[in-house]
Coordinates of C-alpha atoms in Angstrom, one line a residue:
Chain A
M789 CA -0.1 -0.1 -0.2
P790 CA 2.5 2.6 1.1
M791 CA 4.6 1.8 -2.2
A792 CA 1.9 3.0 -4.4
T793 CA 0.4 5.8 -3.0
R794 CA 4.0 6.8 -2.4
R795 CA 5.0 6.8 -6.4
S796 CA 1.5 8.7 -6.8
A797 CA 2.5 11.5 -4.8
L798 CA 5.3 11.9 -6.2
A799 CA 4.0 11.0 -10.2
E800 CA 1.8 13.9 -9.0
G801 CA 4.4 16.3 -7.9
W802 CA 5.6 15.8 -11.1
S803 CA 2.8 16.4 -13.3
A804 CA 2.3 19.8 -11.2
V805 CA 5.6 20.7 -11.8
W806 CA 5.5 20.1 -15.4
A807 CA 1.6 21.5 -16.3
Q808 CA 3.8 24.8 -15.3
R809 CA 5.1 26.7 -18.5
S810 CA 7.2 28.6 -17.0
A811 CA 8.4 26.0 -15.0
R812 CA 8.9 23.9 -18.0
W813 CA 11.2 26.1 -19.4
G814 CA 13.2 26.6 -16.5
M815 CA 13.7 23.0 -16.6
G816 CA 15.0 22.9 -20.4
I817 CA 17.2 25.2 -19.5
V818 CA 19.0 24.1 -16.3
L819 CA 18.9 19.9 -17.9
A820 CA 21.2 22.2 -20.9
Y821 CA 23.2 23.3 -18.5
V822 CA 23.8 20.3 -16.6
L823 CA 24.6 18.4 -20.1
A824 CA 26.6 21.2 -21.2
A825 CA 28.8 20.9 -18.0
L826 CA 28.9 16.8 -18.1
F827 CA 30.4 16.8 -21.6
A828 CA 32.0 20.5 -21.1
P829 CA 35.6 18.1 -21.8
W830 CA 33.9 16.8 -25.3
L831 CA 32.2 20.1 -26.3
A832 CA 35.4 21.6 -25.1
T833 CA 37.6 23.3 -28.7
H834 CA 40.7 24.2 -25.9
D835 CA 42.6 23.7 -23.0
P836 CA 40.2 26.5 -20.2
V837 CA 43.2 27.3 -18.6
H838 CA 45.9 27.8 -21.5
Q839 CA 47.2 30.8 -21.8
A840 CA 48.7 32.2 -25.2
V841 CA 49.6 35.7 -25.2
E842 CA 49.1 36.6 -28.7
A843 CA 45.9 35.3 -29.4
S844 CA 44.7 37.7 -26.1
M845 CA 41.4 39.6 -26.6
Q846 CA 40.0 38.2 -30.3
P847 CA 36.8 38.4 -30.8
P848 CA 34.8 35.5 -31.4
S849 CA 36.0 33.9 -34.5
A850 CA 36.2 30.4 -36.4
A851 CA 39.2 29.6 -34.3
H852 CA 37.5 30.9 -31.2
W853 CA 34.0 30.9 -31.1
L854 CA 33.4 33.6 -28.8
G855 CA 36.5 35.8 -29.0
T856 CA 39.5 34.6 -26.2
D857 CA 40.1 37.3 -22.5
S858 CA 43.3 39.3 -21.9
F859 CA 45.4 35.9 -21.3
G860 CA 44.3 35.0 -24.6
Q861 CA 42.3 31.5 -22.9
D862 CA 39.4 30.3 -25.5
I863 CA 36.0 31.3 -23.2
Y864 CA 33.9 29.1 -24.9
S865 CA 36.0 26.7 -23.2
R866 CA 35.8 28.2 -20.0
L867 CA 32.5 29.1 -20.5
L868 CA 31.9 25.0 -20.4
Y869 CA 33.8 24.4 -17.5
G870 CA 32.4 27.2 -15.5
A871 CA 29.5 25.9 -15.6
R872 CA 30.7 22.7 -14.7
L873 CA 31.8 24.3 -11.4
A874 CA 28.9 26.4 -10.9
L875 CA 26.7 23.4 -11.3
A876 CA 29.0 21.3 -8.8
I877 CA 29.3 23.8 -6.1
G878 CA 25.8 25.0 -6.3
F879 CA 24.2 21.2 -5.4
G880 CA 27.3 20.3 -3.8
S881 CA 26.4 23.3 -1.0
V882 CA 22.7 23.1 -1.0
L883 CA 23.0 19.5 -0.7
L884 CA 25.3 19.5 2.4
G885 CA 23.5 22.0 4.1
M886 CA 20.3 20.4 3.3
V887 CA 20.8 17.5 5.1
A888 CA 22.6 18.9 8.3
G889 CA 19.7 21.5 8.4
V890 CA 16.8 18.2 7.7
A891 CA 19.1 16.8 11.0
L892 CA 18.8 19.9 12.5
G893 CA 15.7 20.1 12.4
L894 CA 14.2 16.7 12.3
L895 CA 15.4 16.3 15.9
A896 CA 14.2 20.0 17.2
G897 CA 10.7 18.5 16.3
L898 CA 10.6 15.4 16.9
A899 CA 12.8 16.0 20.3
G900 CA 11.2 18.8 21.7
G901 CA 11.4 21.0 25.2
R902 CA 15.3 21.9 26.1
T903 CA 17.0 20.3 23.2
E904 CA 14.4 22.0 20.4
W905 CA 14.9 25.3 22.1
A906 CA 18.8 25.1 22.0
I907 CA 18.3 24.4 18.7
M908 CA 16.6 26.7 16.9
R909 CA 18.7 28.9 18.9
V910 CA 21.5 28.6 17.8
V911 CA 19.7 28.6 13.9
D912 CA 18.3 31.7 14.8
G913 CA 22.2 32.5 15.6
L914 CA 23.2 31.5 12.2
L915 CA 20.0 33.0 10.3
A916 CA 21.6 36.2 12.3
F917 CA 24.1 37.0 9.6
P918 CA 23.5 37.4 5.9
E919 CA 24.5 35.0 4.3
L920 CA 27.3 36.7 2.1
I921 CA 29.2 37.8 5.1
L922 CA 28.6 34.6 6.7
A923 CA 30.0 32.5 4.1
M924 CA 33.2 35.4 3.8
A925 CA 33.9 35.9 6.9
F926 CA 34.0 31.6 7.0
L927 CA 37.0 31.6 3.4
A928 CA 39.0 34.9 5.3
V929 CA 39.8 31.8 8.2
L930 CA 40.4 28.7 6.2
G931 CA 41.1 31.1 2.7
P932 CA 40.2 30.6 -1.1
G933 CA 39.3 27.7 -2.5
V934 CA 36.5 25.5 -4.1
D935 CA 36.1 22.9 -1.2
N936 CA 36.1 25.9 1.3
L937 CA 33.3 27.4 -0.8
V938 CA 31.2 25.0 -0.5
Y939 CA 31.9 24.9 3.5
A940 CA 31.0 28.0 3.8
L941 CA 28.2 28.5 1.3
A942 CA 26.8 25.2 3.3
L943 CA 27.0 27.0 6.0
S944 CA 24.7 29.7 5.6
F945 CA 22.2 27.6 4.0
V946 CA 21.8 25.3 7.5
G947 CA 19.4 27.6 9.4
P948 CA 16.5 27.9 6.6
F949 CA 16.5 24.2 6.2
A950 CA 17.0 23.7 9.7
R951 CA 13.6 25.6 10.4
T952 CA 11.8 24.6 7.2
V953 CA 11.6 20.9 8.3
R954 CA 11.1 22.0 12.1
S955 CA 7.9 24.2 11.7
D956 CA 6.7 20.9 8.8
V957 CA 7.5 18.5 11.4
L958 CA 5.8 20.2 14.3
Q959 CA 2.6 19.8 11.8
V960 CA 2.9 16.7 10.5
R961 CA 3.2 15.0 14.0
A962 CA 0.8 16.5 15.5
Q963 CA -1.8 14.5 12.8
P964 CA -3.7 11.4 13.5
Y965 CA -2.1 9.0 12.0
V966 CA 1.3 9.5 13.2
E967 CA 0.1 9.2 16.7
A968 CA -2.3 5.8 15.1
A969 CA 1.4 4.4 13.5
R970 CA 2.8 5.3 17.3
L971 CA -0.7 3.2 19.2
M972 CA 0.2 0.5 16.8
G973 CA 3.8 -0.3 17.8
V974 CA 5.4 0.8 14.6
P975 CA 9.0 1.4 15.3
M976 CA 10.2 5.8 16.1
R977 CA 12.3 4.9 13.1
E978 CA 10.2 4.2 10.8
I979 CA 7.7 6.4 11.5
V980 CA 10.4 9.6 11.3
V981 CA 11.5 7.9 7.8
R982 CA 8.0 6.7 6.7
H983 CA 5.4 9.4 7.7
V984 CA 7.5 12.3 9.0
L985 CA 10.7 12.8 6.3
L986 CA 8.1 11.7 3.4
N987 CA 5.6 14.7 4.6
V988 CA 8.0 16.9 5.0
A989 CA 9.8 16.2 2.1
P990 CA 7.9 19.0 -0.5
G991 CA 9.0 22.2 2.4
I992 CA 12.2 20.7 1.8
V993 CA 12.4 20.3 -2.0
V994 CA 10.9 23.7 -2.5
Q995 CA 13.4 25.2 0.4
A996 CA 16.1 23.7 -1.7
G997 CA 14.9 24.8 -5.8
I998 CA 15.1 28.2 -4.1
R999 CA 18.7 27.9 -2.5
V1000 CA 20.4 27.1 -5.4
S1001 CA 20.0 29.9 -7.7
I1002 CA 21.0 31.7 -4.5
A1003 CA 24.3 29.4 -4.3
I1004 CA 25.1 29.6 -7.4
L1005 CA 24.8 33.7 -7.1
L1006 CA 26.8 33.4 -4.1
E1007 CA 29.6 31.3 -5.8
S1008 CA 30.2 33.9 -8.9
G1009 CA 29.8 36.9 -6.5
L1010 CA 32.4 35.4 -3.9
S1011 CA 34.4 34.7 -6.8
F1012 CA 34.0 38.1 -8.8
L1013 CA 34.6 40.0 -5.8
G1014 CA 38.0 37.6 -5.1
V1015 CA 37.7 35.8 -1.9
G1016 CA 36.1 32.3 -4.1
V1017 CA 37.6 30.3 -6.5
A1018 CA 41.5 31.1 -7.6
P1019 CA 42.1 31.9 -10.7
P1020 CA 42.9 30.6 -13.2
T1021 CA 39.9 28.3 -12.6
P1022 CA 37.4 28.7 -15.0
D1023 CA 34.8 30.3 -13.7
W1024 CA 32.0 32.7 -14.7
G1025 CA 32.3 35.4 -11.9
L1026 CA 36.2 35.4 -12.4
M1027 CA 35.2 36.1 -15.9
I1028 CA 33.6 38.9 -15.5
A1029 CA 35.8 40.2 -13.4
E1030 CA 38.5 40.0 -15.5
G1031 CA 36.5 41.3 -18.4
R1032 CA 35.3 44.4 -16.3
A1033 CA 39.0 46.3 -17.0
F1034 CA 38.1 45.6 -20.6
I1035 CA 34.5 46.6 -21.2
T1036 CA 35.2 49.0 -23.3
M1037 CA 36.9 47.5 -26.3
A1038 CA 36.5 44.0 -26.0
P1039 CA 33.2 43.6 -23.7
W1040 CA 32.3 39.9 -24.9
I1041 CA 35.3 38.6 -22.2
A1042 CA 32.6 40.2 -19.5
G1043 CA 29.7 40.5 -21.6
I1044 CA 29.3 36.3 -22.7
P1045 CA 29.6 34.4 -18.7
G1046 CA 27.4 37.6 -17.5
V1047 CA 24.9 36.1 -20.1
A1048 CA 25.6 33.0 -19.4
L1049 CA 25.0 33.1 -15.5
A1050 CA 22.2 35.4 -15.6
I1051 CA 20.3 32.9 -18.4
L1052 CA 20.6 29.9 -16.0
L1053 CA 19.3 32.1 -12.8
V1054 CA 16.4 33.4 -14.4
A1055 CA 15.9 30.1 -15.2
L1056 CA 17.0 28.3 -11.8
N1057 CA 14.0 30.9 -10.5
L1058 CA 11.0 29.8 -12.8
L1059 CA 12.6 26.0 -12.0
A1060 CA 11.8 27.0 -8.0
D1061 CA 8.6 29.4 -8.0
G1062 CA 7.4 26.2 -10.5
L1063 CA 8.0 23.4 -7.5
R1064 CA 7.0 26.2 -5.0
D1065 CA 3.3 27.0 -6.8
A1066 CA 3.0 22.8 -7.1
L1067 CA 4.5 21.2 -4.1
D1068 CA 3.7 23.7 -1.4
P1069 CA 0.5 25.9 -2.4
R1070 CA -0.2 27.3 0.8
S1071 CA 3.2 29.8 0.5
G1072 CA 2.1 31.9 -2.3
E1073 CA 4.5 35.1 -3.0
A1074 CA 3.1 36.8 0.2
R1075 CA 5.4 34.3 2.5
Chain M
M329 CA 2.0 45.9 23.5
P330 CA 4.4 45.9 26.1
N331 CA 4.9 42.2 26.7
R332 CA 4.9 41.4 22.8
F333 CA 7.7 44.2 22.2
L334 CA 9.2 42.5 25.7
A335 CA 9.6 39.1 24.6
Q336 CA 10.8 40.2 20.6
V337 CA 13.2 42.3 22.3
G338 CA 14.8 39.1 24.3
Q339 CA 14.5 37.3 21.5
T340 CA 16.6 39.4 20.2
A341 CA 19.1 39.8 22.7
L342 CA 19.6 36.0 23.0
V343 CA 20.4 36.1 19.3
L344 CA 22.2 39.1 20.1
F345 CA 24.6 37.1 22.4
F346 CA 24.8 34.3 19.7
V347 CA 25.9 37.0 17.1
S348 CA 28.9 38.5 19.7
V349 CA 29.8 34.8 20.5
A350 CA 30.2 34.1 16.6
S351 CA 32.0 37.0 16.5
F352 CA 34.4 35.8 19.2
V353 CA 35.2 32.6 18.4
F354 CA 35.8 33.8 14.9
L355 CA 38.5 35.7 15.1
K356 CA 40.1 32.9 18.1
L357 CA 40.0 30.3 14.5
A358 CA 41.4 32.5 12.5
P359 CA 44.7 31.7 11.8
G360 CA 48.3 33.0 12.4
D361 CA 48.8 34.6 16.1
P362 CA 47.9 38.1 16.9
V363 CA 50.2 39.4 18.8
S364 CA 52.9 38.7 15.7
L365 CA 50.7 39.6 13.4
M366 CA 50.6 43.1 15.3
L367 CA 54.6 43.2 15.9
G368 CA 55.6 42.5 11.9
S369 CA 58.5 39.9 11.6
D370 CA 61.1 41.5 13.9
Y371 CA 60.4 41.2 17.4
N372 CA 62.3 39.4 20.6
K373 CA 61.1 37.4 23.1
D374 CA 60.2 40.1 25.7
S375 CA 58.3 42.2 23.6
Y376 CA 55.8 39.6 22.3
D377 CA 55.1 38.3 26.3
R378 CA 54.7 42.1 26.8
L379 CA 51.7 42.6 24.6
F380 CA 50.7 39.1 24.8
T381 CA 50.0 40.3 28.6
E382 CA 48.8 43.4 27.8
L383 CA 46.5 41.6 25.2
G384 CA 45.4 39.4 27.3
L385 CA 45.6 36.8 26.1
D386 CA 46.7 35.1 28.8
R387 CA 43.7 34.8 30.5
P388 CA 41.0 32.4 30.7
W389 CA 38.5 32.5 26.8
M390 CA 35.7 33.9 29.2
V391 CA 37.6 36.6 30.2
Q392 CA 39.0 38.2 27.2
Y393 CA 35.5 37.3 25.8
T394 CA 33.6 39.7 28.2
T395 CA 36.6 42.4 28.1
W396 CA 36.1 42.5 24.4
L397 CA 31.9 42.7 24.7
G398 CA 32.8 45.5 26.7
N399 CA 35.5 47.1 24.4
F400 CA 32.9 46.8 21.4
V401 CA 30.0 48.1 23.6
T402 CA 32.0 51.2 24.4
G403 CA 33.4 51.6 20.8
D404 CA 37.2 50.4 21.5
W405 CA 37.3 47.9 18.5
G406 CA 41.4 48.1 18.0
R407 CA 43.3 49.3 15.4
S408 CA 43.8 47.8 12.5
F409 CA 47.1 46.0 11.6
V410 CA 48.0 47.3 8.6
S411 CA 46.8 51.2 8.5
N412 CA 46.8 51.4 12.3
E413 CA 43.1 53.2 11.7
D414 CA 40.9 53.2 14.2
I415 CA 38.4 50.4 13.4
F416 CA 35.4 52.1 14.7
R417 CA 35.5 55.2 13.3
L418 CA 36.8 53.0 9.6
A419 CA 33.6 50.6 10.1
V420 CA 30.4 53.0 11.5
M421 CA 32.1 56.6 11.0
Q422 CA 33.1 55.8 7.7
A423 CA 32.3 53.0 6.0
L424 CA 28.1 52.7 7.6
P425 CA 27.1 56.2 6.6
V426 CA 27.9 55.1 2.8
T427 CA 26.1 51.7 3.4
L428 CA 23.1 53.7 4.5
C429 CA 22.9 55.9 1.8
L430 CA 23.0 53.1 -0.5
A431 CA 20.1 51.0 0.5
A432 CA 17.6 53.6 1.6
Y433 CA 18.3 55.4 -2.3
A434 CA 17.8 52.1 -3.3
M435 CA 14.7 51.4 -1.0
V436 CA 13.0 54.6 -2.3
L437 CA 13.7 54.0 -5.6
A438 CA 12.2 50.5 -6.0
L439 CA 9.6 50.9 -3.9
L440 CA 8.9 53.8 -6.5
V441 CA 8.8 51.7 -9.3
G442 CA 7.9 48.5 -8.0
I443 CA 4.0 49.4 -6.1
P444 CA 3.4 51.1 -9.5
A445 CA 4.6 48.2 -11.0
G446 CA 2.9 45.8 -9.1
V447 CA -0.4 47.6 -9.3
L448 CA -0.4 48.0 -13.1
S449 CA 0.1 44.5 -13.6
A450 CA -2.9 43.6 -11.1
L451 CA -5.3 46.1 -12.5
K452 CA -4.5 44.8 -16.3
R453 CA -4.9 41.2 -15.0
D454 CA -2.9 39.4 -18.0
T455 CA -2.8 41.7 -21.0
W456 CA 0.6 42.8 -22.3
M457 CA 1.4 45.6 -19.4
D458 CA 1.4 42.0 -17.0
L459 CA 2.9 40.3 -19.2
C460 CA 6.0 42.7 -18.9
A461 CA 5.4 43.5 -15.5
T462 CA 6.0 39.8 -14.7
G463 CA 9.4 39.7 -17.0
V464 CA 10.9 42.7 -15.8
A465 CA 10.4 41.0 -12.4
V466 CA 11.5 37.4 -13.1
F467 CA 14.8 39.3 -14.5
G468 CA 15.5 41.6 -12.5
N469 CA 15.4 39.4 -9.4
A470 CA 17.5 37.3 -11.1
F471 CA 20.4 39.3 -12.7
P472 CA 23.5 39.2 -10.7
S473 CA 23.7 42.8 -9.1
F474 CA 27.2 42.6 -10.0
Y475 CA 26.8 41.7 -14.0
L476 CA 24.4 44.2 -14.1
G477 CA 26.0 47.1 -12.5
I478 CA 29.4 46.9 -14.9
V479 CA 26.5 46.7 -18.0
L480 CA 25.1 50.3 -16.4
I481 CA 28.3 51.4 -16.2
W482 CA 29.1 50.3 -19.7
V483 CA 26.0 51.7 -21.3
F484 CA 24.8 55.0 -18.7
G485 CA 28.4 55.3 -18.0
V486 CA 30.9 55.0 -20.1
G487 CA 28.6 54.9 -23.5
L488 CA 25.6 57.8 -22.9
G489 CA 27.5 59.5 -20.6
W490 CA 24.4 60.4 -18.3
F491 CA 26.5 59.4 -14.9
P492 CA 29.6 59.6 -13.7
T493 CA 31.0 55.9 -13.2
L494 CA 33.3 55.8 -10.3
G495 CA 34.0 57.5 -7.3
F496 CA 31.7 58.2 -4.6
V497 CA 31.1 62.1 -3.1
A498 CA 29.4 61.9 0.7
P499 CA 25.5 62.8 0.3
W500 CA 25.8 64.5 3.8
E501 CA 28.5 67.4 1.9
D502 CA 26.8 68.0 -1.1
P503 CA 23.1 66.4 -1.5
L504 CA 22.7 67.1 -4.8
E505 CA 26.7 65.9 -6.1
G506 CA 26.1 63.0 -3.5
L507 CA 22.9 61.0 -4.9
W508 CA 23.8 62.1 -8.6
Y509 CA 27.3 59.5 -7.5
L510 CA 25.0 57.2 -5.8
T511 CA 22.3 56.8 -8.7
L512 CA 23.6 54.1 -10.8
P513 CA 24.3 51.9 -8.1
A514 CA 20.8 52.5 -6.2
I515 CA 19.8 51.4 -9.7
T516 CA 22.2 48.4 -9.5
L517 CA 20.1 47.3 -6.6
A518 CA 17.2 48.6 -6.9
A519 CA 16.8 46.0 -9.7
W520 CA 16.4 43.1 -7.2
Y521 CA 14.0 44.5 -4.9
I522 CA 11.7 46.0 -7.9
G523 CA 11.1 42.3 -9.5
L524 CA 10.2 41.4 -6.2
I525 CA 7.9 44.4 -4.7
A526 CA 6.3 44.3 -7.9
R527 CA 4.8 40.5 -7.7
V528 CA 3.7 40.9 -4.4
T529 CA 1.6 44.4 -4.9
R530 CA 0.7 42.1 -7.9
A531 CA -0.1 38.5 -6.0
S532 CA -1.7 40.6 -2.9
L533 CA -3.5 43.2 -4.4
L534 CA -5.2 40.0 -6.7
D535 CA -6.3 38.1 -3.5
V536 CA -7.3 41.4 -1.4
L537 CA -9.3 43.4 -4.2
G538 CA -11.7 40.3 -4.5
H539 CA -12.5 40.5 -0.6
S540 CA -16.1 42.4 -0.2
Y541 CA -15.3 45.3 2.1
I542 CA -14.1 46.3 -2.0
L543 CA -16.8 45.8 -3.4
A544 CA -18.5 47.8 -0.1
A545 CA -16.4 50.9 -0.9
R546 CA -17.0 50.6 -5.3
A547 CA -21.1 50.1 -3.6
R548 CA -20.6 53.2 -2.2
G549 CA -19.4 54.7 -5.0
E550 CA -15.7 55.4 -4.5
G551 CA -13.6 55.8 -7.0
A552 CA -11.3 53.6 -8.5
T553 CA -8.1 54.9 -7.5
R554 CA -9.7 55.7 -4.0
V555 CA -10.2 52.2 -4.0
V556 CA -7.1 50.6 -4.9
W557 CA -4.8 53.2 -3.5
V558 CA -6.6 53.7 0.3
H559 CA -8.5 50.9 1.0
A560 CA -6.5 47.9 -1.0
M561 CA -3.2 48.9 0.0
R562 CA -4.0 48.9 3.7
N563 CA -3.5 45.2 3.4
V564 CA -0.9 44.9 0.0
L565 CA 1.4 46.5 3.0
M566 CA 2.0 43.7 4.9
P567 CA 2.8 40.8 3.1
L568 CA 5.2 43.3 1.0
T569 CA 7.1 44.3 4.5
T570 CA 7.3 40.4 5.4
T571 CA 9.0 39.5 2.0
L572 CA 11.3 42.9 2.5
G573 CA 12.2 41.9 6.0
L574 CA 12.9 38.5 4.7
Q575 CA 15.0 39.3 2.4
L576 CA 17.2 41.8 4.3
G577 CA 19.9 39.0 3.5
G578 CA 19.6 40.1 -0.5
M579 CA 19.7 43.7 -0.2
L580 CA 23.2 42.9 2.1
R581 CA 24.7 41.3 -0.4
G582 CA 23.5 43.5 -3.6
A583 CA 24.8 46.4 -1.7
V584 CA 28.2 44.2 -1.1
M585 CA 28.4 43.6 -4.3
T586 CA 27.6 46.8 -5.6
E587 CA 30.0 48.6 -3.4
V588 CA 32.8 46.9 -5.0
V589 CA 32.0 46.9 -9.0
F590 CA 31.5 50.8 -8.2
A591 CA 34.1 51.4 -5.6
L592 CA 32.0 52.7 -3.3
P593 CA 33.3 52.8 0.4
G594 CA 30.7 51.4 2.4
L595 CA 30.6 48.5 4.7
G596 CA 30.7 45.8 1.7
M597 CA 34.2 46.9 0.4
M598 CA 35.4 47.4 3.8
I599 CA 34.8 43.4 4.5
T600 CA 36.0 42.3 0.9
A601 CA 39.0 44.3 1.6
A602 CA 39.3 43.2 5.1
T603 CA 38.7 39.7 3.8
L604 CA 41.2 39.4 0.9
N605 CA 44.3 41.2 2.8
R606 CA 43.0 38.7 6.1
E607 CA 43.1 41.4 8.8
Y608 CA 41.0 39.7 11.0
T609 CA 40.0 42.3 13.4
V610 CA 38.4 44.6 10.7
V611 CA 36.3 41.8 8.6
Q612 CA 35.4 40.5 12.8
A613 CA 34.1 44.0 13.6
G614 CA 32.6 43.5 9.8
V615 CA 30.4 40.4 10.9
M616 CA 30.1 41.7 14.1
L617 CA 27.8 45.5 12.6
S618 CA 26.4 43.6 10.2
G619 CA 24.8 40.4 12.4
L620 CA 23.9 44.1 14.5
L621 CA 22.2 45.5 11.8
F622 CA 20.4 42.8 10.4
V623 CA 18.9 41.7 14.3
L624 CA 18.0 45.1 14.2
V625 CA 16.5 45.6 10.7
N626 CA 14.6 42.9 11.9
L627 CA 13.0 43.8 14.9
M628 CA 11.9 47.1 13.7
V629 CA 10.5 44.9 11.4
D630 CA 8.4 43.2 13.3
Q631 CA 7.4 46.4 15.2
L632 CA 5.8 47.7 11.4
Y633 CA 3.5 45.4 11.6
T634 CA 2.1 46.6 15.3
W635 CA 1.9 49.9 13.4
L636 CA 0.9 48.6 10.4
D637 CA -2.0 46.6 11.7
P638 CA -4.0 47.7 14.0
R639 CA -5.9 44.2 15.2
L640 CA -1.7 42.8 16.5
R641 CA -1.9 45.9 18.8
R642 CA -5.1 44.7 20.3
L643 CA -4.8 41.3 20.8
A644 CA -1.5 42.2 22.7

């Protein structure tokens, strides 16, 4: 019985997302980026970090489809590998923050009492810092680098996940079916996994959808500021920072990665809005 | 009201305590020894030990924390290792006003554009105007501010020459010139908010217009303008305030990047430069100050509710 209902709930959620035109667009574009990132080594025409000073700042041509930057690096190839990095850091940091946040939220919501109070005060404290500042402070201590960036971003996502999950757990816990399962002697572990976790899952998915685009925005922003990924790693934020000085004579250097980033962020937002409308109708625009 | 207010102040105090502990621990976690950082490469054991005791590093953490907090509250934030400037002066007297001016200017711009856009798109629902407003909202919301800033500099600063591209003139010294210099940064920062405000205004106005009190006002023969801007708008302001309160992090994030793109000497610029130079005491001050600001503004937003919604006043 549970298998059947579970599958239909999944299918229902999926078709509710798919029914929205803007969400379909968002999903399609994100999928295209994911494919480009996965197949970057085959799609790229040049080594993304190969510097050729004699070929620097060339406009788009047959040899360099999207031109070259001031170090003579091929922008098209860097763009592809940049997508890889952006998506890996975006999804990786959200996943990490999600695991920690969901665990804390579940623990707080299920334990109640002093444990809940203590956990939620720590979460309040984490939420008291603007994400960018929290990530920057973390990077200031750890130093720049891809893995440190993932940890820093993940840390700033723990709070939102913990808060959503806890409030959902409180609602689910009060449902008669949880009470019934407990009275029937279903082990606690199974209640948590089957009844609680499965019912708070939509909230988690919605939250993750929102956070991925913020993570990618923060990642590229921090790299743009110079505290994220270190050059010459192909990263969109770094590419925009590098091309900024040449914006009048070689607008493609900063312009192309910027457009790529903006399109991805718009698509992720459309997808996140679609997920929210489909899975969590309670929270409309107003919340 | 006093009860609700006191409970909120208590909650805020608790969060502030956490903020201060986190900021303190941050400096403790920072790599490198503050004494050798201050003395430079050339020092002997004697002067090292003297400074070590002077800074109170030989005392227990609890004592160090309370001393640090006491100094912080009284405005003694220490000196920068690099420029030897007083950090309180640097952060609060110089950087903070710049960021606040930018944020306020951007907020005014965003409200002035966002609310009418949202109203228009709700009233002309499902027309091309609605579609345009929604499109602008979606893009404004997603466009990274550091990239938008570069594009605006390129188009309006370099291309058309309408606005200065870089630099800063203090608005409190020369209001007109100051606002002139702040206009492009403020537009950059406002773009994110315009989209958000327009979307929330549209959604909640559509919701509110369906209520019977609006129908009653119409039936009394009140004009459409008055119905929307007086009767309906009061109830749109609530969800709008909630959203703006929830998006403060976005505002700060945008402000940091906007300041760096336009070379404005604000808090964001200060923290970024300090992070790059590994000037931990300045980063710590920035972390503490932004946490403080964030928490206090949230408290203010909460107070705004009771002011906007008389029902909450009666409840308390």
